[in-house]
């Protein structure tokens, strides 16, 4: 399924182009020519929308994300700090900066 393909890229860190991003649903449009030309219909549609309606739609779309962030922010920050302070994270960052594979990939 498409979700498995996105998981693949998330877990492996493989690079992919805009066409692949559009194919797996990560983006809705991959511009083959001018980015400006590809965005013009989208921007035109936004310009035609009512400011009040656009603002209300944005609030509705982001409401659950903001609730989850408020609910889980401290736990996520604690987990992030714990992971970034680990020896494994230090090895990964050092390997990246030294342009080498990390010890676990050898």
PDB file of C-alpha atoms in Angstrom:
ATOM      1  CA  UNK A   1       0.000   0.000   0.000  1.00  0.00           C
ATOM      2  CA  UNK A   2       1.017   3.630  -0.335  1.00  0.00           C
ATOM      3  CA  UNK A   3       1.387   3.992   3.430  1.00  0.00           C
ATOM      4  CA  UNK A   4       4.011   1.244   3.420  1.00  0.00           C
ATOM      5  CA  UNK A   5       5.979   3.123   0.775  1.00  0.00           C
ATOM      6  CA  UNK A   6       5.927   6.310   2.873  1.00  0.00           C
ATOM      7  CA  UNK A   7       7.017   4.281   5.904  1.00  0.00           C
ATOM      8  CA  UNK A   8       9.906   2.942   3.843  1.00  0.00           C
ATOM      9  CA  UNK A   9      11.226   6.422   3.130  1.00  0.00           C
ATOM     10  CA  UNK A  10      10.620   7.568   6.704  1.00  0.00           C
ATOM     11  CA  UNK A  11      12.546   4.634   8.141  1.00  0.00           C
ATOM     12  CA  UNK A  12      15.377   4.397   5.598  1.00  0.00           C
ATOM     13  CA  UNK A  13      16.020   8.077   4.892  1.00  0.00           C
ATOM     14  CA  UNK A  14      16.233   7.316   1.164  1.00  0.00           C
ATOM     15  CA  UNK A  15      16.068  10.332  -1.097  1.00  0.00           C
ATOM     16  CA  UNK A  16      13.388  10.642  -3.755  1.00  0.00           C
ATOM     17  CA  UNK A  17      12.312  13.192  -6.317  1.00  0.00           C
ATOM     18  CA  UNK A  18       9.192  15.341  -6.578  1.00  0.00           C
ATOM     19  CA  UNK A  19       7.463  12.897  -8.938  1.00  0.00           C
ATOM     20  CA  UNK A  20       7.831  10.081  -6.377  1.00  0.00           C
ATOM     21  CA  UNK A  21       6.599  12.392  -3.600  1.00  0.00           C
ATOM     22  CA  UNK A  22       3.477  13.094  -5.650  1.00  0.00           C
ATOM     23  CA  UNK A  23       3.039   9.406  -6.525  1.00  0.00           C
ATOM     24  CA  UNK A  24       3.012   8.347  -2.854  1.00  0.00           C
ATOM     25  CA  UNK A  25       0.744  11.221  -1.810  1.00  0.00           C
ATOM     26  CA  UNK A  26       3.325  13.159   0.187  1.00  0.00           C
ATOM     27  CA  UNK A  27       2.649  16.209  -1.973  1.00  0.00           C
ATOM     28  CA  UNK A  28      -0.348  16.922  -4.143  1.00  0.00           C
ATOM     29  CA  UNK A  29       1.530  18.397  -7.088  1.00  0.00           C
ATOM     30  CA  UNK A  30       4.989  17.962  -8.575  1.00  0.00           C
ATOM     31  CA  UNK A  31       5.834  20.788 -10.957  1.00  0.00           C
ATOM     32  CA  UNK A  32       7.447  19.595 -14.162  1.00  0.00           C
ATOM     33  CA  UNK A  33       8.114  23.105 -15.392  1.00  0.00           C
ATOM     34  CA  UNK A  34       7.913  26.420 -13.626  1.00  0.00           C
ATOM     35  CA  UNK A  35       6.938  26.199  -9.973  1.00  0.00           C
ATOM     36  CA  UNK A  36       5.234  29.569 -10.308  1.00  0.00           C
ATOM     37  CA  UNK A  37       3.094  28.308 -13.208  1.00  0.00           C
ATOM     38  CA  UNK A  38       2.132  25.176 -11.271  1.00  0.00           C
ATOM     39  CA  UNK A  39       1.165  27.203  -8.184  1.00  0.00           C
ATOM     40  CA  UNK A  40      -0.789  29.902 -10.005  1.00  0.00           C
ATOM     41  CA  UNK A  41      -4.151  28.009 -10.061  1.00  0.00           C
ATOM     42  CA  UNK A  42      -3.775  27.153  -6.361  1.00  0.00           C
ATOM     43  CA  UNK A  43      -2.926  30.723  -5.426  1.00  0.00           C
ATOM     44  CA  UNK A  44      -5.749  32.036  -7.604  1.00  0.00           C
ATOM     45  CA  UNK A  45      -8.189  29.802  -5.749  1.00  0.00           C
ATOM     46  CA  UNK A  46      -6.897  31.043  -2.390  1.00  0.00           C
ATOM     47  CA  UNK A  47      -7.157  34.668  -3.508  1.00  0.00           C
ATOM     48  CA  UNK A  48     -10.811  34.093  -4.443  1.00  0.00           C
ATOM     49  CA  UNK A  49     -11.671  32.575  -1.048  1.00  0.00           C
ATOM     50  CA  UNK A  50     -13.186  34.735   1.658  1.00  0.00           C
ATOM     51  CA  UNK A  51     -10.696  35.694   4.368  1.00  0.00           C
ATOM     52  CA  UNK A  52     -13.178  34.677   7.085  1.00  0.00           C
ATOM     53  CA  UNK A  53     -13.863  31.320   5.443  1.00  0.00           C
ATOM     54  CA  UNK A  54     -10.159  30.588   4.922  1.00  0.00           C
ATOM     55  CA  UNK A  55      -9.354  31.490   8.535  1.00  0.00           C
ATOM     56  CA  UNK A  56     -12.180  29.295   9.871  1.00  0.00           C
ATOM     57  CA  UNK A  57     -11.110  26.405   7.635  1.00  0.00           C
ATOM     58  CA  UNK A  58      -7.526  26.700   8.848  1.00  0.00           C
ATOM     59  CA  UNK A  59      -8.696  26.587  12.485  1.00  0.00           C
ATOM     60  CA  UNK A  60     -10.804  23.486  11.794  1.00  0.00           C
ATOM     61  CA  UNK A  61      -7.984  21.676   9.990  1.00  0.00           C
ATOM     62  CA  UNK A  62      -5.365  22.413  12.649  1.00  0.00           C
ATOM     63  CA  UNK A  63      -7.526  22.046  15.781  1.00  0.00           C
ATOM     64  CA  UNK A  64      -6.733  18.373  16.423  1.00  0.00           C
ATOM     65  CA  UNK A  65      -3.009  18.848  15.764  1.00  0.00           C
ATOM     66  CA  UNK A  66      -2.904  21.706  18.272  1.00  0.00           C
ATOM     67  CA  UNK A  67      -4.863  19.682  20.872  1.00  0.00           C
ATOM     68  CA  UNK A  68      -2.462  16.761  20.477  1.00  0.00           C
ATOM     69  CA  UNK A  69       0.522  19.092  20.778  1.00  0.00           C
ATOM     70  CA  UNK A  70      -0.867  20.688  23.952  1.00  0.00           C
ATOM     71  CA  UNK A  71      -1.624  17.262  25.414  1.00  0.00           C
ATOM     72  CA  UNK A  72       1.689  15.587  24.503  1.00  0.00           C
ATOM     73  CA  UNK A  73       4.228  18.435  24.245  1.00  0.00           C
ATOM     74  CA  UNK A  74       6.055  17.774  27.517  1.00  0.00           C
ATOM     75  CA  UNK A  75       6.276  14.010  26.995  1.00  0.00           C
ATOM     76  CA  UNK A  76       7.532  14.518  23.421  1.00  0.00           C
ATOM     77  CA  UNK A  77      10.120  17.087  24.549  1.00  0.00           C
ATOM     78  CA  UNK A  78      11.323  14.732  27.309  1.00  0.00           C
ATOM     79  CA  UNK A  79      11.617  11.814  24.875  1.00  0.00           C
ATOM     80  CA  UNK A  80      13.444  13.958  22.325  1.00  0.00           C
ATOM     81  CA  UNK A  81      15.934  15.178  24.945  1.00  0.00           C
ATOM     82  CA  UNK A  82      16.526  11.611  26.134  1.00  0.00           C
ATOM     83  CA  UNK A  83      17.133  10.326  22.614  1.00  0.00           C
ATOM     84  CA  UNK A  84      19.390  13.193  21.519  1.00  0.00           C
ATOM     85  CA  UNK A  85      21.554  12.754  24.638  1.00  0.00           C
ATOM     86  CA  UNK A  86      22.125   9.046  23.983  1.00  0.00           C
ATOM     87  CA  UNK A  87      25.447   7.572  22.855  1.00  0.00           C
ATOM     88  CA  UNK A  88      23.724   6.253  19.723  1.00  0.00           C
ATOM     89  CA  UNK A  89      22.573   9.741  18.745  1.00  0.00           C
ATOM     90  CA  UNK A  90      26.061  11.136  19.311  1.00  0.00           C
ATOM     91  CA  UNK A  91      27.512   8.409  17.079  1.00  0.00           C
ATOM     92  CA  UNK A  92      24.943   9.139  14.393  1.00  0.00           C
ATOM     93  CA  UNK A  93      25.594  12.879  14.434  1.00  0.00           C
ATOM     94  CA  UNK A  94      29.374  12.396  14.529  1.00  0.00           C
ATOM     95  CA  UNK A  95      29.241   9.947  11.618  1.00  0.00           C
ATOM     96  CA  UNK A  96      27.140  12.409   9.629  1.00  0.00           C
ATOM     97  CA  UNK A  97      29.563  15.261  10.278  1.00  0.00           C
ATOM     98  CA  UNK A  98      32.535  13.020   9.448  1.00  0.00           C
ATOM     99  CA  UNK A  99      30.764  11.808   6.290  1.00  0.00           C
ATOM    100  CA  UNK A 100      31.022   8.159   7.255  1.00  0.00           C
ATOM    101  CA  UNK A 101      28.629   5.355   8.063  1.00  0.00           C
ATOM    102  CA  UNK A 102      27.654   5.050  11.735  1.00  0.00           C
ATOM    103  CA  UNK A 103      29.091   2.127  13.691  1.00  0.00           C
ATOM    104  CA  UNK A 104      25.847   0.140  13.518  1.00  0.00           C
ATOM    105  CA  UNK A 105      25.864   0.190   9.697  1.00  0.00           C
ATOM    106  CA  UNK A 106      29.255  -1.510   9.417  1.00  0.00           C
TER     107      UNK A 106
END
